[in-house]
Amino acid sequence: MGLNRGDLERVPEGMGAEECYARIYNWHKRYGKSKVAKIGLPESYVEKYLLYLDEMPAPDIVSIEEMQKTFRETIINRLEWSYHKEDQYGIKIAAYAHHGKKLLG
């Protein structure tokens, strides 16, 4: 899986890792539970996703390590199902993860 041409460029120039995390966090908190239930993933995967979702720290208290973990989880693991989902700005969730991961190294 990977981003399509132009997906990463949709992330606003100058957007920091904290805002990338906040957009991922807010999308998952708002839509995650209902959307993941509709796509037919194995129950064990959904359970792990929901546990991770419950444990995600709010953007105002998240550490750099937790942001890095969420970016990785979005690219390959428990949040990966949302990779090509777009938020209200038309930006893919994975684009935020790749951008934030690049910024944090």
Tab-separated table of N, CA and C in Angstrom:
chain	number	residue	atom	x	y	z
A	1	MET	N	0.852	-1.174	0.000
A	1	MET	CA	0.000	0.000	0.000
A	1	MET	C	0.893	1.230	0.000
A	2	GLY	N	0.467	2.241	-0.616
A	2	GLY	CA	1.207	3.484	-0.625
A	2	GLY	C	0.300	4.612	-1.055
A	3	LEU	N	0.786	5.798	-0.877
A	3	LEU	CA	0.020	6.965	-1.304
A	3	LEU	C	0.052	7.082	-2.815
A	4	ASN	N	-0.957	7.669	-3.360
A	4	ASN	CA	-1.006	7.950	-4.788
A	4	ASN	C	-0.257	9.248	-5.073
A	5	ARG	N	0.106	9.436	-6.312
A	5	ARG	CA	0.802	10.650	-6.712
A	5	ARG	C	-0.033	11.873	-6.309
A	6	GLY	N	0.595	12.808	-5.650
A	6	GLY	CA	-0.055	14.048	-5.263
A	6	GLY	C	-0.715	14.028	-3.889
A	7	ASP	N	-0.875	12.836	-3.274
A	7	ASP	CA	-1.533	12.770	-1.963
A	7	ASP	C	-0.756	13.512	-0.885
A	8	LEU	N	0.537	13.300	-0.844
A	8	LEU	CA	1.358	13.929	0.191
A	8	LEU	C	1.408	15.446	0.017
A	9	GLU	N	1.377	15.877	-1.224
A	9	GLU	CA	1.437	17.324	-1.498
A	9	GLU	C	0.173	18.057	-1.052
A	10	ARG	N	-0.870	17.323	-0.746
A	10	ARG	CA	-2.116	17.952	-0.278
A	10	ARG	C	-2.014	18.435	1.173
A	11	VAL	N	-1.059	17.866	1.918
A	11	VAL	CA	-0.851	18.317	3.297
A	11	VAL	C	-0.313	19.741	3.223
A	12	PRO	N	-0.935	20.684	3.938
A	12	PRO	CA	-0.498	22.078	3.851
A	12	PRO	C	0.975	22.265	4.204
A	13	GLU	N	1.639	23.050	3.405
A	13	GLU	CA	3.046	23.357	3.655
A	13	GLU	C	3.160	24.041	5.012
A	14	GLY	N	4.111	23.611	5.775
A	14	GLY	CA	4.318	24.205	7.092
A	14	GLY	C	3.523	23.536	8.208
A	15	MET	N	2.706	22.541	7.886
A	15	MET	CA	1.951	21.845	8.926
A	15	MET	C	2.916	21.026	9.767
A	16	GLY	N	2.834	21.194	11.074
A	16	GLY	CA	3.710	20.482	11.984
A	16	GLY	C	3.205	19.094	12.331
A	17	ALA	N	4.065	18.318	12.964
A	17	ALA	CA	3.715	16.958	13.356
A	17	ALA	C	2.541	16.945	14.332
A	18	GLU	N	2.482	17.929	15.209
A	18	GLU	CA	1.399	17.989	16.190
A	18	GLU	C	0.043	18.137	15.515
A	19	GLU	N	-0.026	18.971	14.488
A	19	GLU	CA	-1.298	19.146	13.790
A	19	GLU	C	-1.635	17.908	12.964
A	20	CYS	N	-0.627	17.266	12.387
A	20	CYS	CA	-0.868	16.009	11.671
A	20	CYS	C	-1.471	14.980	12.627
A	21	TYR	N	-0.875	14.862	13.813
A	21	TYR	CA	-1.403	13.934	14.814
A	21	TYR	C	-2.833	14.315	15.185
A	22	ALA	N	-3.077	15.591	15.413
A	22	ALA	CA	-4.413	16.036	15.804
A	22	ALA	C	-5.459	15.688	14.746
A	23	ARG	N	-5.100	15.832	13.488
A	23	ARG	CA	-6.060	15.506	12.424
A	23	ARG	C	-6.329	14.001	12.366
A	24	ILE	N	-5.310	13.190	12.554
A	24	ILE	CA	-5.507	11.739	12.606
A	24	ILE	C	-6.370	11.386	13.818
A	25	TYR	N	-6.000	11.912	14.957
A	25	TYR	CA	-6.733	11.657	16.207
A	25	TYR	C	-8.197	12.050	16.071
A	26	ASN	N	-8.449	13.266	15.623
A	26	ASN	CA	-9.825	13.753	15.525
A	26	ASN	C	-10.659	12.946	14.538
A	27	TRP	N	-10.067	12.549	13.408
A	27	TRP	CA	-10.798	11.751	12.428
A	27	TRP	C	-11.190	10.403	13.032
A	28	HIS	N	-10.226	9.761	13.675
A	28	HIS	CA	-10.512	8.449	14.259
A	28	HIS	C	-11.507	8.547	15.407
A	29	LYS	N	-11.399	9.542	16.235
A	29	LYS	CA	-12.343	9.687	17.343
A	29	LYS	C	-13.753	9.975	16.827
A	30	ARG	N	-13.866	10.695	15.736
A	30	ARG	CA	-15.179	11.052	15.210
A	30	ARG	C	-15.796	9.945	14.352
A	31	TYR	N	-14.983	9.314	13.513
A	31	TYR	CA	-15.515	8.364	12.524
A	31	TYR	C	-15.068	6.918	12.700
A	32	GLY	N	-13.994	6.692	13.426
A	32	GLY	CA	-13.365	5.376	13.463
A	32	GLY	C	-14.265	4.225	13.847
A	33	LYS	N	-14.960	4.350	14.977
A	33	LYS	CA	-15.778	3.230	15.451
A	33	LYS	C	-16.855	2.836	14.460
A	34	SER	N	-17.518	3.799	13.888
A	34	SER	CA	-18.602	3.458	12.964
A	34	SER	C	-18.067	2.941	11.626
A	35	LYS	N	-16.987	3.533	11.134
A	35	LYS	CA	-16.453	3.116	9.835
A	35	LYS	C	-15.776	1.753	9.893
A	36	VAL	N	-15.020	1.481	10.941
A	36	VAL	CA	-14.303	0.203	11.013
A	36	VAL	C	-15.290	-0.960	11.128
A	37	ALA	N	-16.429	-0.728	11.726
A	37	ALA	CA	-17.437	-1.781	11.884
A	37	ALA	C	-18.082	-2.174	10.553
A	38	LYS	N	-18.013	-1.295	9.573
A	38	LYS	CA	-18.709	-1.516	8.303
A	38	LYS	C	-17.852	-2.155	7.215
A	39	ILE	N	-16.565	-2.356	7.445
A	39	ILE	CA	-15.713	-2.784	6.337
A	39	ILE	C	-15.332	-4.264	6.368
A	40	GLY	N	-15.842	-5.006	7.332
A	40	GLY	CA	-15.660	-6.447	7.323
A	40	GLY	C	-14.282	-6.965	7.690
A	41	LEU	N	-13.601	-6.271	8.578
A	41	LEU	CA	-12.288	-6.740	9.032
A	41	LEU	C	-12.465	-7.833	10.084
A	42	PRO	N	-11.444	-8.664	10.281
A	42	PRO	CA	-11.530	-9.693	11.332
A	42	PRO	C	-11.789	-9.052	12.699
A	43	GLU	N	-12.578	-9.746	13.488
A	43	GLU	CA	-12.954	-9.221	14.810
A	43	GLU	C	-11.738	-8.914	15.677
A	44	SER	N	-10.709	-9.749	15.600
A	44	SER	CA	-9.513	-9.527	16.416
A	44	SER	C	-8.814	-8.216	16.032
A	45	TYR	N	-8.794	-7.910	14.735
A	45	TYR	CA	-8.199	-6.652	14.266
A	45	TYR	C	-9.010	-5.468	14.788
A	46	VAL	N	-10.325	-5.566	14.675
A	46	VAL	CA	-11.202	-4.476	15.129
A	46	VAL	C	-11.031	-4.257	16.625
A	47	GLU	N	-10.950	-5.324	17.391
A	47	GLU	CA	-10.757	-5.201	18.844
A	47	GLU	C	-9.452	-4.483	19.169
A	48	LYS	N	-8.374	-4.856	18.471
A	48	LYS	CA	-7.080	-4.206	18.694
A	48	LYS	C	-7.142	-2.733	18.298
A	49	TYR	N	-7.825	-2.443	17.206
A	49	TYR	CA	-7.998	-1.053	16.779
A	49	TYR	C	-8.742	-0.260	17.844
A	50	LEU	N	-9.856	-0.790	18.321
A	50	LEU	CA	-10.673	-0.070	19.300
A	50	LEU	C	-9.910	0.155	20.603
A	51	LEU	N	-9.116	-0.812	21.006
A	51	LEU	CA	-8.278	-0.648	22.198
A	51	LEU	C	-7.271	0.477	21.979
A	52	TYR	N	-6.627	0.474	20.816
A	52	TYR	CA	-5.669	1.539	20.500
A	52	TYR	C	-6.360	2.894	20.472
A	53	LEU	N	-7.534	2.941	19.872
A	53	LEU	CA	-8.298	4.186	19.790
A	53	LEU	C	-8.606	4.735	21.178
A	54	ASP	N	-9.005	3.864	22.086
A	54	ASP	CA	-9.308	4.292	23.461
A	54	ASP	C	-8.075	4.818	24.182
A	55	GLU	N	-6.899	4.301	23.811
A	55	GLU	CA	-5.657	4.680	24.493
A	55	GLU	C	-4.932	5.865	23.859
A	56	MET	N	-5.389	6.318	22.706
A	56	MET	CA	-4.707	7.439	22.045
A	56	MET	C	-4.794	8.692	22.914
A	57	PRO	N	-3.654	9.308	23.211
A	57	PRO	CA	-3.682	10.526	24.010
A	57	PRO	C	-4.227	11.712	23.214
A	58	ALA	N	-4.895	12.584	23.903
A	58	ALA	CA	-5.420	13.793	23.267
A	58	ALA	C	-4.265	14.619	22.705
A	59	PRO	N	-4.519	15.370	21.643
A	59	PRO	CA	-3.450	16.151	21.010
A	59	PRO	C	-2.738	17.134	21.947
A	60	ASP	N	-3.425	17.626	22.948
A	60	ASP	CA	-2.787	18.607	23.834
A	60	ASP	C	-1.844	17.982	24.862
A	61	ILE	N	-1.831	16.644	24.967
A	61	ILE	CA	-0.932	15.989	25.923
A	61	ILE	C	-0.054	14.916	25.286
A	62	VAL	N	-0.139	14.757	23.968
A	62	VAL	CA	0.604	13.688	23.304
A	62	VAL	C	2.108	13.966	23.313
A	63	SER	N	2.885	12.900	23.504
A	63	SER	CA	4.344	13.024	23.463
A	63	SER	C	4.839	12.756	22.038
A	64	ILE	N	6.073	13.099	21.792
A	64	ILE	CA	6.682	12.834	20.489
A	64	ILE	C	6.677	11.334	20.205
A	65	GLU	N	6.993	10.526	21.206
A	65	GLU	CA	7.017	9.080	21.024
A	65	GLU	C	5.638	8.534	20.660
A	66	GLU	N	4.603	9.071	21.292
A	66	GLU	CA	3.242	8.618	20.997
A	66	GLU	C	2.802	9.064	19.606
A	67	MET	N	3.243	10.254	19.183
A	67	MET	CA	2.942	10.681	17.818
A	67	MET	C	3.623	9.760	16.824
A	68	GLN	N	4.903	9.463	17.056
A	68	GLN	CA	5.632	8.564	16.165
A	68	GLN	C	4.942	7.210	16.072
A	69	LYS	N	4.482	6.698	17.202
A	69	LYS	CA	3.796	5.412	17.225
A	69	LYS	C	2.508	5.469	16.400
A	70	THR	N	1.739	6.527	16.559
A	70	THR	CA	0.482	6.658	15.812
A	70	THR	C	0.755	6.785	14.322
A	71	PHE	N	1.780	7.509	13.939
A	71	PHE	CA	2.123	7.610	12.519
A	71	PHE	C	2.468	6.223	11.958
A	72	ARG	N	3.250	5.440	12.713
A	72	ARG	CA	3.586	4.074	12.281
A	72	ARG	C	2.336	3.192	12.213
A	73	GLU	N	1.478	3.303	13.204
A	73	GLU	CA	0.260	2.489	13.251
A	73	GLU	C	-0.659	2.816	12.067
A	74	THR	N	-0.627	4.043	11.610
A	74	THR	CA	-1.446	4.448	10.463
A	74	THR	C	-0.867	3.888	9.169
A	75	ILE	N	0.435	3.882	9.069
A	75	ILE	CA	1.094	3.413	7.846
A	75	ILE	C	1.063	1.890	7.755
A	76	ILE	N	1.248	1.215	8.875
A	76	ILE	CA	1.257	-0.253	8.829
A	76	ILE	C	0.927	-0.810	10.213
A	77	ASN	N	-0.344	-1.024	10.474
A	77	ASN	CA	-0.786	-1.760	11.653
A	77	ASN	C	-2.231	-1.442	11.985
A	78	ARG	N	-2.499	-1.118	13.237
A	78	ARG	CA	-3.885	-1.051	13.714
A	78	ARG	C	-4.727	0.068	13.115
A	79	LEU	N	-4.117	1.124	12.628
A	79	LEU	CA	-4.871	2.224	12.010
A	79	LEU	C	-4.792	2.176	10.488
A	80	GLU	N	-4.139	1.162	9.965
A	80	GLU	CA	-3.882	1.076	8.525
A	80	GLU	C	-5.157	1.005	7.689
A	81	TRP	N	-6.226	0.478	8.243
A	81	TRP	CA	-7.470	0.379	7.485
A	81	TRP	C	-7.940	1.759	7.000
A	82	SER	N	-7.507	2.810	7.677
A	82	SER	CA	-7.924	4.175	7.320
A	82	SER	C	-6.950	4.860	6.364
A	83	TYR	N	-5.966	4.135	5.876
A	83	TYR	CA	-4.871	4.674	5.075
A	83	TYR	C	-5.352	5.619	3.971
A	84	HIS	N	-6.302	5.183	3.176
A	84	HIS	CA	-6.763	5.990	2.034
A	84	HIS	C	-8.051	6.757	2.316
A	85	LYS	N	-8.500	6.765	3.569
A	85	LYS	CA	-9.690	7.552	3.927
A	85	LYS	C	-9.301	9.026	3.945
A	86	GLU	N	-10.219	9.873	3.534
A	86	GLU	CA	-9.968	11.315	3.514
A	86	GLU	C	-10.742	12.009	4.621
A	87	ASP	N	-10.141	13.058	5.142
A	87	ASP	CA	-10.835	13.859	6.143
A	87	ASP	C	-11.656	14.952	5.466
A	88	GLN	N	-12.191	15.863	6.263
A	88	GLN	CA	-13.058	16.912	5.715
A	88	GLN	C	-12.310	17.894	4.821
A	89	TYR	N	-10.992	17.827	4.819
A	89	TYR	CA	-10.185	18.702	3.961
A	89	TYR	C	-9.774	18.000	2.666
A	90	GLY	N	-10.208	16.758	2.501
A	90	GLY	CA	-9.855	15.994	1.308
A	90	GLY	C	-8.437	15.449	1.339
A	91	ILE	N	-7.881	15.325	2.537
A	91	ILE	CA	-6.513	14.831	2.702
A	91	ILE	C	-6.566	13.438	3.313
A	92	LYS	N	-5.788	12.535	2.744
A	92	LYS	CA	-5.771	11.161	3.235
A	92	LYS	C	-5.097	11.084	4.604
A	93	ILE	N	-5.654	10.214	5.436
A	93	ILE	CA	-5.124	10.026	6.783
A	93	ILE	C	-3.640	9.625	6.718
A	94	ALA	N	-3.290	8.773	5.784
A	94	ALA	CA	-1.891	8.353	5.660
A	94	ALA	C	-0.975	9.485	5.232
A	95	ALA	N	-1.486	10.455	4.505
A	95	ALA	CA	-0.647	11.589	4.111
A	95	ALA	C	-0.193	12.349	5.355
A	96	TYR	N	-1.103	12.513	6.311
A	96	TYR	CA	-0.715	13.148	7.577
A	96	TYR	C	0.341	12.312	8.294
A	97	ALA	N	0.153	10.994	8.298
A	97	ALA	CA	1.101	10.119	8.984
A	97	ALA	C	2.489	10.176	8.338
A	98	HIS	N	2.543	10.106	7.020
A	98	HIS	CA	3.840	10.175	6.342
A	98	HIS	C	4.504	11.534	6.551
A	99	HIS	N	3.721	12.598	6.485
A	99	HIS	CA	4.271	13.945	6.681
A	99	HIS	C	4.803	14.084	8.109
A	100	GLY	N	3.985	13.686	9.090
A	100	GLY	CA	4.407	13.795	10.490
A	100	GLY	C	5.614	12.938	10.799
A	101	LYS	N	5.639	11.738	10.246
A	101	LYS	CA	6.777	10.829	10.459
A	101	LYS	C	8.055	11.436	9.887
A	102	LYS	N	7.950	12.030	8.728
A	102	LYS	CA	9.114	12.666	8.108
A	102	LYS	C	9.642	13.800	8.980
A	103	LEU	N	8.738	14.589	9.550
A	103	LEU	CA	9.146	15.713	10.382
A	103	LEU	C	9.834	15.265	11.663
A	104	LEU	N	9.372	14.153	12.227
A	104	LEU	CA	9.931	13.679	13.504
A	104	LEU	C	11.135	12.773	13.333
A	105	GLY	N	11.369	12.325	12.111
A	105	GLY	CA	12.517	11.484	11.819
A	105	GLY	C	12.340	10.043	12.136
